[in-house]
XYZ file of C-alpha atoms in Angstrom:
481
model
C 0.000 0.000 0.000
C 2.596 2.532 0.964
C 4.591 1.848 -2.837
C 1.825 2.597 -4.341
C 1.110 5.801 -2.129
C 4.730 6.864 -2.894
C 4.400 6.063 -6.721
C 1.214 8.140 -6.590
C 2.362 10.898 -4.855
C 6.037 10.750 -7.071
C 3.699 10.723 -9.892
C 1.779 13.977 -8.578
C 4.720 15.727 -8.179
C 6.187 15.508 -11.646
C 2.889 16.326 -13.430
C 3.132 19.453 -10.977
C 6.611 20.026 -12.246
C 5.691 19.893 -15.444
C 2.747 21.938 -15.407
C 4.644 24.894 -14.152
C 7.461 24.638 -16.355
C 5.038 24.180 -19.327
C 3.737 27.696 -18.058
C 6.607 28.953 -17.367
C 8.159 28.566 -20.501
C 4.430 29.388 -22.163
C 4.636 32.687 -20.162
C 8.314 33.203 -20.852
C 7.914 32.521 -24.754
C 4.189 33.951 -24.716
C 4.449 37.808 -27.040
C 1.731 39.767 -25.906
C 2.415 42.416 -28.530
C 0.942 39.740 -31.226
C -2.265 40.232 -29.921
C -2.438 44.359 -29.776
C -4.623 44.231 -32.990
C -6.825 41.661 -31.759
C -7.619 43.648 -28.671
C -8.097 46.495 -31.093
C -10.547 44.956 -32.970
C -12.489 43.422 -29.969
C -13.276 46.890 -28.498
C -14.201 48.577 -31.862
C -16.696 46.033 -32.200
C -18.024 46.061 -28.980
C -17.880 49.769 -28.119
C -17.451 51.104 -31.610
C -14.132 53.110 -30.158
C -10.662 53.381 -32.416
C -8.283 51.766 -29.564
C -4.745 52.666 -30.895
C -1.941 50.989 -28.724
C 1.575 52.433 -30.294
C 4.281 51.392 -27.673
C 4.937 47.817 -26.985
C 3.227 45.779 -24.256
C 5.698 43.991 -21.686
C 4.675 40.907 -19.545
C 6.547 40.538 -16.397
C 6.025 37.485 -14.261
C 7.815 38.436 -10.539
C 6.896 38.665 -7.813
C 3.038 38.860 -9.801
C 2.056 38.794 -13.228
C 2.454 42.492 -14.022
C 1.534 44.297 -17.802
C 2.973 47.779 -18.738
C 1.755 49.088 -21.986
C 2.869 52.786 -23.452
C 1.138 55.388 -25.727
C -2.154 54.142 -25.976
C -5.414 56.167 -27.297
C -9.160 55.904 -27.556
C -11.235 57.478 -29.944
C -14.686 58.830 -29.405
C -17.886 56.861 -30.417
C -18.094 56.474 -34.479
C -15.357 59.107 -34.606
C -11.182 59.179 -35.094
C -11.588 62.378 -32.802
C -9.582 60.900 -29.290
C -11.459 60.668 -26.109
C -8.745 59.594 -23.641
C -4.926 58.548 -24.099
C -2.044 57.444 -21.600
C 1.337 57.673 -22.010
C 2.472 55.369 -19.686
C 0.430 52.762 -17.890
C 1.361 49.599 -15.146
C -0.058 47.276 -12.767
C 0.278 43.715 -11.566
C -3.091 40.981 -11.781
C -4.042 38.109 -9.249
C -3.848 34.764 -11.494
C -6.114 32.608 -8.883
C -9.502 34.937 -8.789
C -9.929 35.403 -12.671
C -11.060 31.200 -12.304
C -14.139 33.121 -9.855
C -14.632 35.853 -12.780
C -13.103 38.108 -10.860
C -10.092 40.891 -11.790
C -8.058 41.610 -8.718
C -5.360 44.260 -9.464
C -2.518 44.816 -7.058
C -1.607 48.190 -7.862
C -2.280 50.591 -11.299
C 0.304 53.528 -12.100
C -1.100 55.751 -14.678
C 0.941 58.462 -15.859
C 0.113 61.085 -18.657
C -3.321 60.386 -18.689
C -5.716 62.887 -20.672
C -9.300 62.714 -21.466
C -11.100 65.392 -23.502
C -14.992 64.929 -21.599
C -17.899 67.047 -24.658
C -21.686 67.430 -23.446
C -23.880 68.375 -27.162
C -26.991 70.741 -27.271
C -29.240 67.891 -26.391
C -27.602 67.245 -22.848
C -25.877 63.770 -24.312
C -21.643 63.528 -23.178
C -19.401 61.373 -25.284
C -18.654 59.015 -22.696
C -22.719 58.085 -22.146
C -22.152 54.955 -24.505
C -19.244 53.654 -22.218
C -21.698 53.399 -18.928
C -24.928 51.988 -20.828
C -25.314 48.080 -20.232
C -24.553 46.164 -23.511
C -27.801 43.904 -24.389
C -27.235 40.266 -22.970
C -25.693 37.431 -25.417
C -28.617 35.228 -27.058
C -28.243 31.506 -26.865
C -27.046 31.032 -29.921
C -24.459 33.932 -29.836
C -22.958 32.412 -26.628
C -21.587 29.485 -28.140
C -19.495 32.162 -30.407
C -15.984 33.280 -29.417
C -16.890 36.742 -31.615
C -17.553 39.627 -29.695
C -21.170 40.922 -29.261
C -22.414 42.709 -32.995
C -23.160 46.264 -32.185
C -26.295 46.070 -33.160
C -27.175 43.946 -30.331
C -25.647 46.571 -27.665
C -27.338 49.864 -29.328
C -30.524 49.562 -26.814
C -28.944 49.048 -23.253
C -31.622 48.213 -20.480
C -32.547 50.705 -18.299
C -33.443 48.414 -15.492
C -30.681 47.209 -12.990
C -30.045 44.000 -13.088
C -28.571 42.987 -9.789
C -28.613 39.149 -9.768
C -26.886 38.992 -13.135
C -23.084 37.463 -12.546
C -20.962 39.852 -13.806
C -16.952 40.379 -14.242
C -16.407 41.927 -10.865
C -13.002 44.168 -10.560
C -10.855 44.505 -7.533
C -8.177 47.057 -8.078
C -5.846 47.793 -4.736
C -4.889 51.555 -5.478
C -4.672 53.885 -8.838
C -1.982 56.672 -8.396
C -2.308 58.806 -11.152
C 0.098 61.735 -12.161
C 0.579 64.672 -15.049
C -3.516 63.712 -15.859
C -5.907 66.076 -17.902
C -9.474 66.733 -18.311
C -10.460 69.036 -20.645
C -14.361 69.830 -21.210
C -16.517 71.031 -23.828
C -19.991 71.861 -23.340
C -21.249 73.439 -26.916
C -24.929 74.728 -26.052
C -23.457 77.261 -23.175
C -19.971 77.299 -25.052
C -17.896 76.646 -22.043
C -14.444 75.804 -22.427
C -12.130 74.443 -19.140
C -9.951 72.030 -18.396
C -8.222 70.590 -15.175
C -4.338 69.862 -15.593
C -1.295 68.341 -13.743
C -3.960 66.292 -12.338
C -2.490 64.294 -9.384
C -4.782 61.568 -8.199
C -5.151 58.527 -5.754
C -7.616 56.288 -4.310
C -7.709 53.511 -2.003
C -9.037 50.237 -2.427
C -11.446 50.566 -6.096
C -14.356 47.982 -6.313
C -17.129 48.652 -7.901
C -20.646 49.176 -5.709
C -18.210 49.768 -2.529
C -16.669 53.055 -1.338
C -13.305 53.908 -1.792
C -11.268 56.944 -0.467
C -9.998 59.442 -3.557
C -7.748 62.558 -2.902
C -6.538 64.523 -5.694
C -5.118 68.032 -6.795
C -4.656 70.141 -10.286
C -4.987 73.428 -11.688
C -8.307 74.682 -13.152
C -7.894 76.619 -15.671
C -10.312 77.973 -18.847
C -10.917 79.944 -22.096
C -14.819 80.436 -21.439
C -14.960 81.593 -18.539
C -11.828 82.660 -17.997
C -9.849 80.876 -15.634
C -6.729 80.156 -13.346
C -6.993 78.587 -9.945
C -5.588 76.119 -7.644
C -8.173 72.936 -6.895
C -7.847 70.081 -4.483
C -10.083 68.024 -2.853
C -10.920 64.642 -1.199
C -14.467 62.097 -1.328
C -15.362 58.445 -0.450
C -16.574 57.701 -3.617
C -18.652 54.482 -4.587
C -19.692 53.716 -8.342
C -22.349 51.479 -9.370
C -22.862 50.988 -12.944
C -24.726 48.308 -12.713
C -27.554 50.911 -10.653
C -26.248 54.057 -13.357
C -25.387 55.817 -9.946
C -22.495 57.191 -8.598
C -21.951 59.252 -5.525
C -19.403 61.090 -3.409
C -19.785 61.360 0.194
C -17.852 63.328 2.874
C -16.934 65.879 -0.065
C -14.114 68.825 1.113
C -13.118 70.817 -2.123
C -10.916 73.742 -1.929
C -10.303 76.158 -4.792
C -8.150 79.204 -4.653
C -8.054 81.604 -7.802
C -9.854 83.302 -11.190
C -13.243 81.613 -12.234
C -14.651 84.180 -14.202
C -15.437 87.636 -13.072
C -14.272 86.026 -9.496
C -11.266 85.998 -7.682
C -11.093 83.496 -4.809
C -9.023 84.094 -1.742
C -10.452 80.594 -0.759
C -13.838 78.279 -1.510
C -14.835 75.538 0.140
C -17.279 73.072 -1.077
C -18.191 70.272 1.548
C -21.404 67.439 1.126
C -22.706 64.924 -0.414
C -23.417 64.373 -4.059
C -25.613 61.583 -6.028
C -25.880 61.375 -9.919
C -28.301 59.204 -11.230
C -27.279 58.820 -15.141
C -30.581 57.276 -16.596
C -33.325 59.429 -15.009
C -30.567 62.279 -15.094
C -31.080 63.347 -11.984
C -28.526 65.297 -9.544
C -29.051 65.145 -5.995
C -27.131 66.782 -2.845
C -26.995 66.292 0.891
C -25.942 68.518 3.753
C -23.956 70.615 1.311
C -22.447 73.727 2.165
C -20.054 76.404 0.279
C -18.234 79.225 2.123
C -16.060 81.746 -0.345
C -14.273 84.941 0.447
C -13.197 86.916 -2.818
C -13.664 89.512 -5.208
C -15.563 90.247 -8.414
C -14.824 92.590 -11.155
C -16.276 92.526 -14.132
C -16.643 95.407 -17.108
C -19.729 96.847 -15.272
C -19.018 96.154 -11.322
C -16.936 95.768 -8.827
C -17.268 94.292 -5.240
C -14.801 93.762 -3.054
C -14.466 91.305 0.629
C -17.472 89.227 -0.632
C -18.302 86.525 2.010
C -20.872 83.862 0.844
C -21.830 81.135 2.668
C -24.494 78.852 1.344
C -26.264 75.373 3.441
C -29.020 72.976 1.766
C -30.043 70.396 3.958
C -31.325 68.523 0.788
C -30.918 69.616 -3.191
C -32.233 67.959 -6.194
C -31.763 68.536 -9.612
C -33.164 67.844 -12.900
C -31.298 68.140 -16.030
C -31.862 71.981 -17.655
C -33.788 72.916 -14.489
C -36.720 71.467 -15.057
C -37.162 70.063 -11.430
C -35.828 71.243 -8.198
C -36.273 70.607 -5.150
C -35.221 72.015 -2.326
C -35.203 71.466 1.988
C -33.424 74.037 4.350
C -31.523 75.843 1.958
C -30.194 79.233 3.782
C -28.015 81.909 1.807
C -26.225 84.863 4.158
C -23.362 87.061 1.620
C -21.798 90.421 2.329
C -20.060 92.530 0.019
C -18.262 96.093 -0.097
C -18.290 98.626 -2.900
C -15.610 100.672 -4.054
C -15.117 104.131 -2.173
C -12.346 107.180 -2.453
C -9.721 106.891 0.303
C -11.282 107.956 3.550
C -14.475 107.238 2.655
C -17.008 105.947 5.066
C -17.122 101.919 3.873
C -20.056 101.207 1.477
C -21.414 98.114 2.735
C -24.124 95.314 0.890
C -25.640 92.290 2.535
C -28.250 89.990 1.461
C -30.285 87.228 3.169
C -32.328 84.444 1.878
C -34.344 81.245 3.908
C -36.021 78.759 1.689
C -36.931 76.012 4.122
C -38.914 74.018 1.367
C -39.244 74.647 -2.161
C -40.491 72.650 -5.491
C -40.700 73.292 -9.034
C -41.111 70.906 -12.003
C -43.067 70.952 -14.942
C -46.433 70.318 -13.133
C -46.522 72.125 -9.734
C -44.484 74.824 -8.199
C -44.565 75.143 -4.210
C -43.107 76.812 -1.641
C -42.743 77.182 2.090
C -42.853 80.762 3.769
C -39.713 82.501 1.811
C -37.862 85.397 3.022
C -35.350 87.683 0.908
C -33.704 90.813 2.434
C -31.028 93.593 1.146
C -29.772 95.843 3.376
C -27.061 98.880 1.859
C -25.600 100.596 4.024
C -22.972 103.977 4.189
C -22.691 106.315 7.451
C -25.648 107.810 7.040
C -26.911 106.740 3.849
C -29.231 103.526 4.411
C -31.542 101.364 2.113
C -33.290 98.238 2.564
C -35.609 95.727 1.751
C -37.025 92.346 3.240
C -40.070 90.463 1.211
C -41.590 87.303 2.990
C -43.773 85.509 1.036
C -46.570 82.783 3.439
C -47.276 80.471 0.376
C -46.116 79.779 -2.850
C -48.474 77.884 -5.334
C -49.185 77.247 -9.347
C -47.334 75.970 -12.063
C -44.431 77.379 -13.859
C -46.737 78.940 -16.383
C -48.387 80.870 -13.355
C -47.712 80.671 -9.974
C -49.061 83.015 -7.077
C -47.438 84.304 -4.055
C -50.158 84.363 -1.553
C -49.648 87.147 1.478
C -46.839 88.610 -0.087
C -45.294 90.827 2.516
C -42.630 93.698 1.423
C -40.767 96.143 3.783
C -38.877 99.000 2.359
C -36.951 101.634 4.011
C -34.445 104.288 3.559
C -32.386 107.369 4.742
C -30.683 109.574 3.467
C -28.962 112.007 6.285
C -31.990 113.676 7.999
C -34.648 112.138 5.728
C -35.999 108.776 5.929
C -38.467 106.639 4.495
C -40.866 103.598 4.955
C -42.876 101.978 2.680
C -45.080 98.571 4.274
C -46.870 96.367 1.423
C -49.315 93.505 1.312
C -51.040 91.986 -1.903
C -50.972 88.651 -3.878
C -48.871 88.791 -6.518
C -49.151 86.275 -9.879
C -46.758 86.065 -12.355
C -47.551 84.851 -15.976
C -44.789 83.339 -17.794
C -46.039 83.428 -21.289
C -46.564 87.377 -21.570
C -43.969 87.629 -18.809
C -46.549 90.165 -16.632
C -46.393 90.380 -13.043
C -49.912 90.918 -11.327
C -51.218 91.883 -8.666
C -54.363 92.278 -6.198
C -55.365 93.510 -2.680
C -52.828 96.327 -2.674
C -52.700 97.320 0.931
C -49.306 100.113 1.145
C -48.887 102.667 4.191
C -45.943 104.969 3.346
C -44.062 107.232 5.919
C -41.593 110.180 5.195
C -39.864 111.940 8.214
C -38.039 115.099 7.280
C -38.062 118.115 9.586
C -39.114 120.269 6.740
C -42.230 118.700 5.804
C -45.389 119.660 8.015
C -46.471 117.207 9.635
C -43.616 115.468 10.248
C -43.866 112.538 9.899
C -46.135 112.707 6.675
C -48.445 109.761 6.362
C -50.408 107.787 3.079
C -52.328 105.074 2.331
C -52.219 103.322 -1.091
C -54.909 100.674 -2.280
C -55.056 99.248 -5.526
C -54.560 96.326 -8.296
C -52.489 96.299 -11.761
C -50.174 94.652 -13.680
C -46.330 95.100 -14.726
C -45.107 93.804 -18.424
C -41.657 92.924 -18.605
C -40.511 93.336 -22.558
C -37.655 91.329 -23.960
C -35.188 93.691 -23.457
C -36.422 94.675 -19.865
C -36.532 98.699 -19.949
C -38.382 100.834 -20.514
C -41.312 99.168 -18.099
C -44.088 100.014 -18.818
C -47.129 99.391 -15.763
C -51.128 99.863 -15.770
C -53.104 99.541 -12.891
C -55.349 101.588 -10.479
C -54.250 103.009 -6.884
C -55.798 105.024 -4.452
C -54.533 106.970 -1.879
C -56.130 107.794 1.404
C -55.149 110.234 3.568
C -54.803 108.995 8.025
């Protein structure tokens, strides 16, 4: 019993032997370069892309099977234009989990990585093909080795599929250097792009979230731009869903966007994107600037801006929003002479709930005030509205509420107003009803002093294309206390 045990076992071991050996020199004579057309072929077929790989691919096989491939390119969808390229690219794959159809990378070094990201007039970017779920193999196309025909994969299924096996991918860490985005978006024209990208991430799996830090400069052609960004997220990406989201978002920029310098910006939250019903949403987000704007008509100066939304949602092109808790507190100051009394602007506005889409538009209680303010030079304004209702055709502020008041040295002002006010979008008229006004003037050469009037009334305001001249019809009356 125990010779044949050893023979066995002998036996074992040299088929072992053998077997790695066989691979070894398999691996060691194997050209991976033979096959860069192949793999170009596969992907223009299944995606429709142009994959151009120029540089050689080397196999190494210690301490882990690694690949390192050079100059390669992809084009955009039915076009030579290119959508991304990499100079330089490396990592190392686990043999054992691809038997469990799974891709378990050790580590991915990307360097020189570009991407040029284009949104059309209809709202459609040139990466939307890349994220849409082929169509599934019929039977009698999965007992072919050829790749899926593309006119099998041109209507991807909107509804996730989570039971379906798929190729899952494990990748330990992506450290990314010298990257660029650049971005086109042709309906509003803009023009920026986000260079010396420097990027890592922890742990990458899809459905799971991973850590991602990264730094670059912003800079643009339309707007204008030159600034400093950096930021960190835990980041999780689920295809599979069409949603990806970043949580525990802290963004810093520092620089030109525009009309607007930043001396800092801070962007913290939590943001959702949901690709097939297009829908942007936001959590417990918050932005806090300090800068400057100057632009050919103004010019303000030690802006502070500090924005909180409890809970922001977003439609593509503004056709639904949603809003809970959203607060807005800025201060500005206007250019004066030297020794000039400081010319101060602040603004205020609570929005604890509001809705619009194409249906309905409602609102909470809203308040808005202005205040402007210079020694003894005052103006300001506060409007509350109790209820916001109609559709965005015509909606009506019901007890509209607006407080006006200024000074001007020894004189001074106050104007108190109450009506309903409905505003039509197609002839772009703003009406209203119930007119209830009380105006006060104080001025110690007017007898009496204070002088006192009530206004009653209803009427419209038509707001032409080009805004002025206004032109307003209505009736008011005035009665005296």
């Amino acid at each position: 019993m125990k010779k044949w045990f050893k023979r066995g076992l002998f036996t074992l071991v040299v088929l072992v032997i053998v077997a790695l050996v066989g691979a070894a020199v398999f691996l060691l004579t194997f050209d991976p370069n033979a096959y860069k057309n192949k793999v170009e072929q596969l992907v223009y077929e299944r995606y429709q892309r142009h994959l151009t790989i120029e540089g050689d691919i080397e196999l190494s096989l210690f301490p882990r099977i690694g690949l390192a491939v050079e100059h390669v390119s992809l084009s955009n969808h039915n076009n030579e234009s290119t959508f991304a390229s990499v100079d330089s690219a490396r990592f190392a794959i686990a043999v054992w989990p691809l038997l469990w159809n799974r891709l378990v990378v050790d580590h991915v070094a990307v360097s020189g990585f570009k991407v040029w990201v284009q949104r059309d007039n209809a709202g459609n970017f040139n990466f939307s093909d890349l994220l849409r779920k082929p169509a599934p193999l019929t039977k009698q196309a999965s007992s072919s080795l050829s790749p899926i025909p593309p006119a099998q994969a041109k209507t991807p299924s909107l509804v996730p599929d989570a039971t379906q096996a798929e190729f899952q991918i494990d990748i330990a860490g992506l450290d990314l250097k010298e990257g660029e985005i650049h971005f086109y978006d042709q309906d509003t024209t803009t023009q920026m792009r986000l260079v010396n990208l420097e990027l890592n991430t922890g742990r990458m799996t899809f459905a799971q979230p991973f850590d991602v830090i990264f730094k670059g400069n912003l800079q643009g052609e339309q707007p204008i731009a030159q600034a400093t960004l950096e930021g960190q997220a835990l980041v999780q990406l689920e295809p599979h869903l069409h949603r990806y989201s970043a949580q525990k978002i802290n963004m810093n920029l520092v620089g030109k966007v525009g009309a607007y310098t930043a001396q800092s910006a801070t962007l913290r939250g939590a943001l959702e994107a949901l690709t097939h019903t297009e829908d942007l949403r936001a959590r417990q987000l918050e932005l806090v600037t300090q800068g400057k704007w100057q632009d050919e008509i103004q010019e303000l100066q030690k802006i502070q801006v500090n924005l909180n939304a409890a809970q922001l949602n977003l439609k593509r092109n503004l056709q639904l929003l949603h809003t809970q808790k959203m607060q807005l507190r800025a201060s500005a100051f206007l250019p004066v002479s030297e020794g000039a009394v400081e010319h101060k602007l602040e603004l205020a506005f609570d929005a604890p709930k509001v809705n619009v889409d194409t249906e309905q538009v409602s609102a909470d209680p809203v308040a808005f005030s202005f205040k402007q303010n210079q020694g003894q030079h005052m103006f300001g304004i506060n409007i509350r509205s109790k209820q916001l209702e109609g559709s965005l055709d015509q909606f009506t502020a019901q007890g509209l509420q607006i407080d006006v008041a200024g000074k001007d040295g020894q004189r001074a002002w106050k104007l108190d107003m109450l009506s309903a006010l409905t505003w039509a979008q197609s002839s772009k008229t703003l009406f209203w009803s119930d007119l209830v006004a009380n105006l006060v003037l104080e001025d110690e050469n007017l007898a009496p002093n204070p002088a006192q009037a009530k206004l009653t009334g209803a009427g419209s305001w038509a707001i032409p294309s080009n805004i002025w001249p206004l032109k307003a019809n209505g009736k008011v009356r005035t009665h005296k206390p």
